[in-house]
Coordinates of C-alpha atoms in Angstrom, one line a residue:
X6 CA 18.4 21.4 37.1
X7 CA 21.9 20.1 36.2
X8 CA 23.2 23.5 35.4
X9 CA 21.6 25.1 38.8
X10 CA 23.4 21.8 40.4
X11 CA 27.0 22.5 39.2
X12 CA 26.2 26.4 39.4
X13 CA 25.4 26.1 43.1
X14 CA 28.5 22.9 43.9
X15 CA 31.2 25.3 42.3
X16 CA 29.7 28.5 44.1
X17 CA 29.5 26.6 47.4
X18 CA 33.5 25.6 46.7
X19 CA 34.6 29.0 46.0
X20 CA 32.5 30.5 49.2
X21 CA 35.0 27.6 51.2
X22 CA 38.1 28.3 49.9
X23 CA 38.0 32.3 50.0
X24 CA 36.3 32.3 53.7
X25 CA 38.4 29.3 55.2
X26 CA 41.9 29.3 53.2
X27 CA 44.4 26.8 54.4
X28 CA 42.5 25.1 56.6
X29 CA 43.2 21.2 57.2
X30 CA 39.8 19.9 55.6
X31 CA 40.0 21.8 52.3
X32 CA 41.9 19.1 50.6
X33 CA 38.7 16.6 52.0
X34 CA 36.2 19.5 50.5
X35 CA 37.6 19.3 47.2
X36 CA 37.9 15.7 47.0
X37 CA 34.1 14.9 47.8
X38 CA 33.2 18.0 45.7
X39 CA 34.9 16.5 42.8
X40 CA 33.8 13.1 43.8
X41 CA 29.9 14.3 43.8
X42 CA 30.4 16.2 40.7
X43 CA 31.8 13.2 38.7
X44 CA 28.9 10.8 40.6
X45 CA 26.2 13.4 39.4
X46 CA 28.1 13.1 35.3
X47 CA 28.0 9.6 35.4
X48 CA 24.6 9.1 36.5
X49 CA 23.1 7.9 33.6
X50 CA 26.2 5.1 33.3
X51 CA 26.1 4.1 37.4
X52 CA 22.5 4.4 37.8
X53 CA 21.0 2.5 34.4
X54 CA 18.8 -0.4 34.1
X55 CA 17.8 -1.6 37.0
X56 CA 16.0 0.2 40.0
X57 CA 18.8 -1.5 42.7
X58 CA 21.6 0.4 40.7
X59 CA 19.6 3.6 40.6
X60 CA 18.9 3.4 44.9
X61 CA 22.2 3.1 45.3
X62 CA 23.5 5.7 42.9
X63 CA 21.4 8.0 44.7
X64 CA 22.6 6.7 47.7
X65 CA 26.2 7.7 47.2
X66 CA 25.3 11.1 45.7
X67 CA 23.3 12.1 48.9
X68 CA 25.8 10.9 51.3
X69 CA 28.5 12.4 49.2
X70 CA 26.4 15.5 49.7
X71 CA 25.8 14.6 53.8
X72 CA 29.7 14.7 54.3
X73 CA 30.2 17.7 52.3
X74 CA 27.5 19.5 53.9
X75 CA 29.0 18.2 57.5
X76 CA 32.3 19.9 56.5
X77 CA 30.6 23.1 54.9
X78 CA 27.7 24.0 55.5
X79 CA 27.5 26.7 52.0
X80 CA 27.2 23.5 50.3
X81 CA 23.6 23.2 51.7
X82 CA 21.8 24.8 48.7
X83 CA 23.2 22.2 46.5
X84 CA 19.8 20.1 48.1
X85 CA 17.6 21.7 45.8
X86 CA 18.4 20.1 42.4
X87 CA 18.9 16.7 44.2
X88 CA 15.2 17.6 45.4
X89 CA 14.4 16.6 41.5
X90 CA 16.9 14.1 41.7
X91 CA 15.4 12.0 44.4
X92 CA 11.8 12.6 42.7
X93 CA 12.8 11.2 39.8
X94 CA 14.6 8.5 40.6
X95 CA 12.2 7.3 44.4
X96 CA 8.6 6.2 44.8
X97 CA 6.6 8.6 45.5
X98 CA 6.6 8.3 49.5
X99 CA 10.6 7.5 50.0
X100 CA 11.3 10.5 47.8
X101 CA 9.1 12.9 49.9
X102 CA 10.7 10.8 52.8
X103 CA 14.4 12.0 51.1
X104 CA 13.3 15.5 51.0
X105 CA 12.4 15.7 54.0
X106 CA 15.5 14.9 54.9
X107 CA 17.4 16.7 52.8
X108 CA 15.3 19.5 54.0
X109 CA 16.0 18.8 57.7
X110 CA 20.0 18.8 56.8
X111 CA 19.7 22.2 55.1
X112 CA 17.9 24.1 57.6
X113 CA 20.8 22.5 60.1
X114 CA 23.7 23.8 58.3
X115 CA 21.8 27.0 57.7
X116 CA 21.6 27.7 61.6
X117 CA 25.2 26.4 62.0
X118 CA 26.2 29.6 59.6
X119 CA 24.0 31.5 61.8
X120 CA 25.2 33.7 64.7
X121 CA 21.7 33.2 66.4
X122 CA 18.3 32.3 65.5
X123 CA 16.7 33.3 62.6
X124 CA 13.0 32.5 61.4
X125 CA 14.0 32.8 58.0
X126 CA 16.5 29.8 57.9
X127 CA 14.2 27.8 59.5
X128 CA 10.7 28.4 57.2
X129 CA 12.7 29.1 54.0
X130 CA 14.4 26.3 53.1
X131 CA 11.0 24.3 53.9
X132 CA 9.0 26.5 51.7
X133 CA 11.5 26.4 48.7
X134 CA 11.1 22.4 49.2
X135 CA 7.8 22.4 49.0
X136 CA 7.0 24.5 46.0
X137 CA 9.8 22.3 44.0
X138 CA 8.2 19.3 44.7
X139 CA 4.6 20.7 43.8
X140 CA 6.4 21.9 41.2
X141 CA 7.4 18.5 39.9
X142 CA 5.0 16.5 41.0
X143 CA 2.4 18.6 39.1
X144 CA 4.6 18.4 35.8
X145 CA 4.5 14.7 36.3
X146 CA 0.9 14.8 36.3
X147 CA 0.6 16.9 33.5
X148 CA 2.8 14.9 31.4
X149 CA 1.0 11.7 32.6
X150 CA -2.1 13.3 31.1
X151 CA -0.4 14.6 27.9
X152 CA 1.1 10.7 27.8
X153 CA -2.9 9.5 28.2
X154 CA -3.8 11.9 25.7
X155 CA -1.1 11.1 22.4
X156 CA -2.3 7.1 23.1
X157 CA -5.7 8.0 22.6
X158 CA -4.8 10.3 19.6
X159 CA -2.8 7.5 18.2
X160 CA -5.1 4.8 19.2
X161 CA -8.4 6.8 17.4
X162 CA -6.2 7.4 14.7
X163 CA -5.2 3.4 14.0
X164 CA -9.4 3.0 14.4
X165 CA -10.2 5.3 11.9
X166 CA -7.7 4.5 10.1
X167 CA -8.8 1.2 9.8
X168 CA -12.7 2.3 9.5
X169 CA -11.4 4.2 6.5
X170 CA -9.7 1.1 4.9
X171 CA -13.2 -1.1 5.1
X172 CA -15.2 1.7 3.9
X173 CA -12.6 2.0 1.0
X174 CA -12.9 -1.8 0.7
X175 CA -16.6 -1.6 0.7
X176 CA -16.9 1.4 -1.5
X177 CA -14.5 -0.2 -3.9
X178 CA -16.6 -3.4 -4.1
X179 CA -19.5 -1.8 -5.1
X180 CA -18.1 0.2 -7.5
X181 CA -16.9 -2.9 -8.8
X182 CA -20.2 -4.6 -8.4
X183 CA -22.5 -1.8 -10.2
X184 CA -19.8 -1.7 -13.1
X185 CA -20.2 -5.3 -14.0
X186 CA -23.9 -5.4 -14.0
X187 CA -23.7 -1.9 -16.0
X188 CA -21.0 -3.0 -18.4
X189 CA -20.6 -6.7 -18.6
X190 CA -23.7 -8.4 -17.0
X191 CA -25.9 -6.7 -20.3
X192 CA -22.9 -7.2 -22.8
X193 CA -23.3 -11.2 -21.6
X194 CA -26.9 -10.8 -21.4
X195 CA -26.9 -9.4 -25.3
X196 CA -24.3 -12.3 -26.2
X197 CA -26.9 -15.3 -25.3
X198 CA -29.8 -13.8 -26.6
X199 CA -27.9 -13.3 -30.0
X200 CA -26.5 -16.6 -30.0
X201 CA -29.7 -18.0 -28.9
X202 CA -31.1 -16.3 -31.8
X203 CA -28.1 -17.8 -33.9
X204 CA -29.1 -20.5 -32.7
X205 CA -32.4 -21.1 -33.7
X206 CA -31.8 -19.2 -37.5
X207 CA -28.8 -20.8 -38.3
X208 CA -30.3 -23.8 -40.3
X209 CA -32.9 -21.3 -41.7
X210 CA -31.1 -18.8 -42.3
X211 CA -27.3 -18.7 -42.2
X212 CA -26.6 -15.3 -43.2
X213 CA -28.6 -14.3 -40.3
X214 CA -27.3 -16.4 -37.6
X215 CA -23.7 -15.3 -38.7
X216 CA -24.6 -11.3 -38.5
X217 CA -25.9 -12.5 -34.6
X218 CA -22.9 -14.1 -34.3
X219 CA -21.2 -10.6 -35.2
X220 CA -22.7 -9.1 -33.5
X221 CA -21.8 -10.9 -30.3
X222 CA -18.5 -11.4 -31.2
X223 CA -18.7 -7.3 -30.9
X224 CA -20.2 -6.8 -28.0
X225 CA -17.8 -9.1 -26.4
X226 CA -15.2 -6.8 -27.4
X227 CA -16.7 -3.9 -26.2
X228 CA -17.2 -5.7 -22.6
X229 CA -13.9 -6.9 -22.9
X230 CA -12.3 -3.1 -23.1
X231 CA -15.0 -2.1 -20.2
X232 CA -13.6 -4.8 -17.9
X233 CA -9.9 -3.7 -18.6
X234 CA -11.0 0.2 -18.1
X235 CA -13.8 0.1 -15.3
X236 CA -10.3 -2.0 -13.1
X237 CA -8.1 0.8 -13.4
X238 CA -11.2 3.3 -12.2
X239 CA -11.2 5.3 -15.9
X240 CA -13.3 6.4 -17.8
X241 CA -16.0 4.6 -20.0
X242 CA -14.3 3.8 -23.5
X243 CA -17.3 5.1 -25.3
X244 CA -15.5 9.0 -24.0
X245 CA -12.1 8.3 -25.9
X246 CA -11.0 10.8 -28.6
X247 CA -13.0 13.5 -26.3
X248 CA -16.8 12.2 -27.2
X249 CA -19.6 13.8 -25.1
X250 CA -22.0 11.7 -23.5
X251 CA -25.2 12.1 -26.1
X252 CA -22.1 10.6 -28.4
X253 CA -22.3 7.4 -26.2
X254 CA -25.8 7.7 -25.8
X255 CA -26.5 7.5 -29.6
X256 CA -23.9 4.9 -30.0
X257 CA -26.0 2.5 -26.8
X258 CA -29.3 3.2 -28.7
X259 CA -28.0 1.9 -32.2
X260 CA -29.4 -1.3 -33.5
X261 CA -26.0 -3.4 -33.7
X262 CA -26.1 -2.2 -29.9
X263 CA -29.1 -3.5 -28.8
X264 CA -31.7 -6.1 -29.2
X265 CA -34.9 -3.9 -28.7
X266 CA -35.6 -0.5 -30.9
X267 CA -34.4 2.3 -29.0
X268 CA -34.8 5.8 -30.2
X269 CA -32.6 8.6 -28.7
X270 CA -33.5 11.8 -28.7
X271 CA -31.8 15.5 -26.6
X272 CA -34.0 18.4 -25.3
X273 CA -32.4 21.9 -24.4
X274 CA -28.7 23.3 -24.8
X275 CA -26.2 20.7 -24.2
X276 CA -23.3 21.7 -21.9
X277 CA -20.0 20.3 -20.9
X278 CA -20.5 17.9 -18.0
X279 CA -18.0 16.9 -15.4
X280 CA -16.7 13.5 -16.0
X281 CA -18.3 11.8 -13.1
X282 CA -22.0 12.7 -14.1
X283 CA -21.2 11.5 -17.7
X284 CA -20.1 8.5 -16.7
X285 CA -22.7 7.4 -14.5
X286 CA -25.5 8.7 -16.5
X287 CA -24.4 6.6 -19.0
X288 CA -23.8 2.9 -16.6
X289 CA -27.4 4.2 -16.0
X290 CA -28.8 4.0 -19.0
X291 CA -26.6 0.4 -20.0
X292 CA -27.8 -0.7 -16.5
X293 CA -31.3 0.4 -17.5
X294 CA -31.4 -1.2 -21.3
X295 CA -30.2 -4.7 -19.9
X296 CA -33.0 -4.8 -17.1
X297 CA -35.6 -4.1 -20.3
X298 CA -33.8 -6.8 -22.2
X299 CA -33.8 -9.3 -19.5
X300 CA -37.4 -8.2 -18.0
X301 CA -39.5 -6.2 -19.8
X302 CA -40.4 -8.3 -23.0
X303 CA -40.3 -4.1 -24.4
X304 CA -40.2 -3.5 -28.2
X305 CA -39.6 -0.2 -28.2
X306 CA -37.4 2.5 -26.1
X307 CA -37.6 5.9 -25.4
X308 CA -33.9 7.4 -24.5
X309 CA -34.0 10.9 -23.7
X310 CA -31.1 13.3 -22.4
X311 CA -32.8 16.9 -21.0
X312 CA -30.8 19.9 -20.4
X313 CA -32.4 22.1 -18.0
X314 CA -29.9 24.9 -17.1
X315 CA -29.4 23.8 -13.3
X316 CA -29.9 19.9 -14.1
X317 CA -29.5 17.2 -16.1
X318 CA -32.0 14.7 -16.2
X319 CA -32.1 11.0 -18.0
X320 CA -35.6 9.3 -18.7
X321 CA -35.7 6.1 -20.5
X322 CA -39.2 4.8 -21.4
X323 CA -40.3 1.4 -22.6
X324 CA -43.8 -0.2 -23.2
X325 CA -43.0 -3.2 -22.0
X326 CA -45.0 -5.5 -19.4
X327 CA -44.5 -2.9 -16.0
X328 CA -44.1 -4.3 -12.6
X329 CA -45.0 -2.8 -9.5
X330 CA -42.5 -1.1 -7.4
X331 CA -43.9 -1.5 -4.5
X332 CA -44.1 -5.5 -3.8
X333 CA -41.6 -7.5 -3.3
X334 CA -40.2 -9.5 -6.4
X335 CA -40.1 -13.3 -6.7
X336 CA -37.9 -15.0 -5.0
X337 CA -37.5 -11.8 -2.1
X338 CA -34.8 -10.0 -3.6
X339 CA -34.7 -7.4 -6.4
X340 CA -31.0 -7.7 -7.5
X341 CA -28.5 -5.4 -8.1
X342 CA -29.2 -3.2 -11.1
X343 CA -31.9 -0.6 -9.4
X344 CA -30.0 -0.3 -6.4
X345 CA -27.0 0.6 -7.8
X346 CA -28.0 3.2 -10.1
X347 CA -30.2 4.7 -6.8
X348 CA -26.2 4.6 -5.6
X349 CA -24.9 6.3 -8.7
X350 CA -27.4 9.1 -8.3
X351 CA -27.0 9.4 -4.7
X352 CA -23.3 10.3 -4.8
X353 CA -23.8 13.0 -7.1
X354 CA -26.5 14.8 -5.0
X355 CA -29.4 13.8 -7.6
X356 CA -32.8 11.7 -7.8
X357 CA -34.2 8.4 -9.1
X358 CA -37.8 8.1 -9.9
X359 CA -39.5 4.7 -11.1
X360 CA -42.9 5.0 -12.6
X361 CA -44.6 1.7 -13.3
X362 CA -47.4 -0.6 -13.3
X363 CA -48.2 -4.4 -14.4
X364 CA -49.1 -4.3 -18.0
X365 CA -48.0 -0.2 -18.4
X366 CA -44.3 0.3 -19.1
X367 CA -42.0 1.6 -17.0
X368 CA -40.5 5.1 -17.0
X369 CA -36.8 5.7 -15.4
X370 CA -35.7 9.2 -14.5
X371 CA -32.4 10.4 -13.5
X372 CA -32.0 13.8 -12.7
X373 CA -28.5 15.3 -11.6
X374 CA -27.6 18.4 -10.5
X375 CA -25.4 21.0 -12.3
X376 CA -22.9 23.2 -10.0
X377 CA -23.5 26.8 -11.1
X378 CA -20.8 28.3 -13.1

């Protein structure tokens, strides 16, 4: 529009001079040409902040425009970039008001270039008004919409943004929460019974109470490396120097490990597992040996790894006292150690099945399973 308005000013000037040279007004023609040129260039200075300084910047510019069109009327085509002009800058009603006007002041000069009446100059210039302004006014609206539409975009974007961060918070604090009753709820549980147990030997029997003592010392060792590790998201310590996970197994089931006598055992080929099955099978089976610790008054456990080509499934058996999974437990609330290895098994796509009854054992099966090479 700006280069259609000085293209059409400077074509309008040079149609003056070459069809009316040395006439008396031309040095008044140049003057408001130049005038309205340097008002149109310094529009964004004269008409800034402030909607009284735009009005009357536009008001000089169109009766700049007025006085040059009174003088010649060529300069009548000039209108139609100040059509944009007056859109932009009016309400919507006093800028269809102003090109009306405008309009009305074209179609005039047209006629006064006319030798006699001519259709054309009076529909044409009317027409060409009208399609700029739909023009514009349906660009408005489609920007309007476009506007509408990035401020949703952004908008839904902040949401989910934000709907990500709490379900990163909240996937983060159970993480958190199924790690320490996996890793340091059992090693704390194994500490009191043993110093309990050092407890009650150590007049007795001193050697005994110090191997509990030990002992304990040990396993708070171990929790103390799980707590660093399980912070940083890495994996179990029992996997450094590139141990596999019936490595960690073996080393959970061995007696300084445990209070109860688990035997370990592996059925089918074993097979490189990705890290995140490893690791949860095994906060399964930790999670697993401190609930028959704390609960199941067991003397003996079954821990058994199965490799069954397209799975890989943990059980762990003990003849302990059984509960039923079905009621509710004392007190109306189960804790956390079930539910989060249902969790564990749930994010890699597997199963967990409880098998138990009062007075029977219980059986615990993880299965998990195995993308196909």
């Amino acid at each position: 529009m700006h280069a259609a308005f000085f293209l059409l000013l400077g074509a309008s000037l040079v149609r003056f001079l070459i069809r009316h040279p040395g006439e008396p007004r031309t040095p008044w023609i140049i003057a408001f040409s130049v005038a309205l040129a340097l008002l149109y260039v310094l529009g964004p200075v004269l008409g800034g902040p402030g909607t009284g300084r735009r009005f009357t910047w536009l008001g000089a510019v169109v009766a700049s425009w007025v006085v040059l069109v009174v003088l010649a009327p060529s300069f009548a085509w000039c209108a139609v970039p100040l059509f944009y002009t007056g859109l932009r800058t009016l309400p919507a009603r006093a800028s269809l008001v102003l090109v009306a006007l405008l309009t009305t002041l074209v179609v005039a000069a047209q006629l006064r270039l006319a030798e006699g009446f001519d259709p054309n100059l009076v529909f044409a210039p009317p027409a060409v008004a009208a399609i700029a302004t739909a023009v514009f006014v349906h660009t408005q609206r489609q920007a309007a919409r476009q506007r509408a539409l990035i401020d949703d975009l952004l908008r839904t974007r902040r949401e989910l943004a934000a709907t990500e961060r709490r379900e990163g918070t909240l996937a983060e604090r159970q993480r958190l929460s199924m790690e320490i009753h996996d890793t340091l709820a059992q090693g704390l549980s194994s500490q009191q019974m043993l110093l309990q147990a050092a407890d009650r030997t150590w007049d007795s029997d001193a050697e005994a109470a110090r191997r509990h003592v030990r002992t304990a010392a040990d396993i708070a060792a171990r929790g103390l490396a799980e707590a660093r590790r399980f912070v940083h998201d890495l994996a179990p310590p029992q996997f450094d120097g590139g141990a596999g996970l019936e490595d960690a197994l073996r080393a959970l089931a061995a007696p300084e490990s445990t209070t109860v006598s688990v035997r370990f055992h592996v059925e089918g080929v074993p097979v490189p597992l990705p890290d995140r099955v490893r690791s949860a099978l095994l906060r399964i089976a930790q999670g697993a040996l401190a609930n028959v610790t704390e609960h199941a008054a067991a003397t003996t456990v079954a821990l058994t790894l199965s490799y069954l080509g397209d799975q890989v499934v943990l059980d762990i058996a003990d003849d302990g006292r059984g509960f039923d999974p079905g009621a509710a437990p004392p007190g109306g609330a189960r804790g956390h150690g079930l539910p989060a290895m249902r969790a564990r098994v749930r994010q890699l796509g597997g199963t967990l099945t409880i098998e138990s009854a009062p007075g029977e054992g219980t059986v615990l099966s993880a299965s998990v399973p195995l993308e196909t090479p």
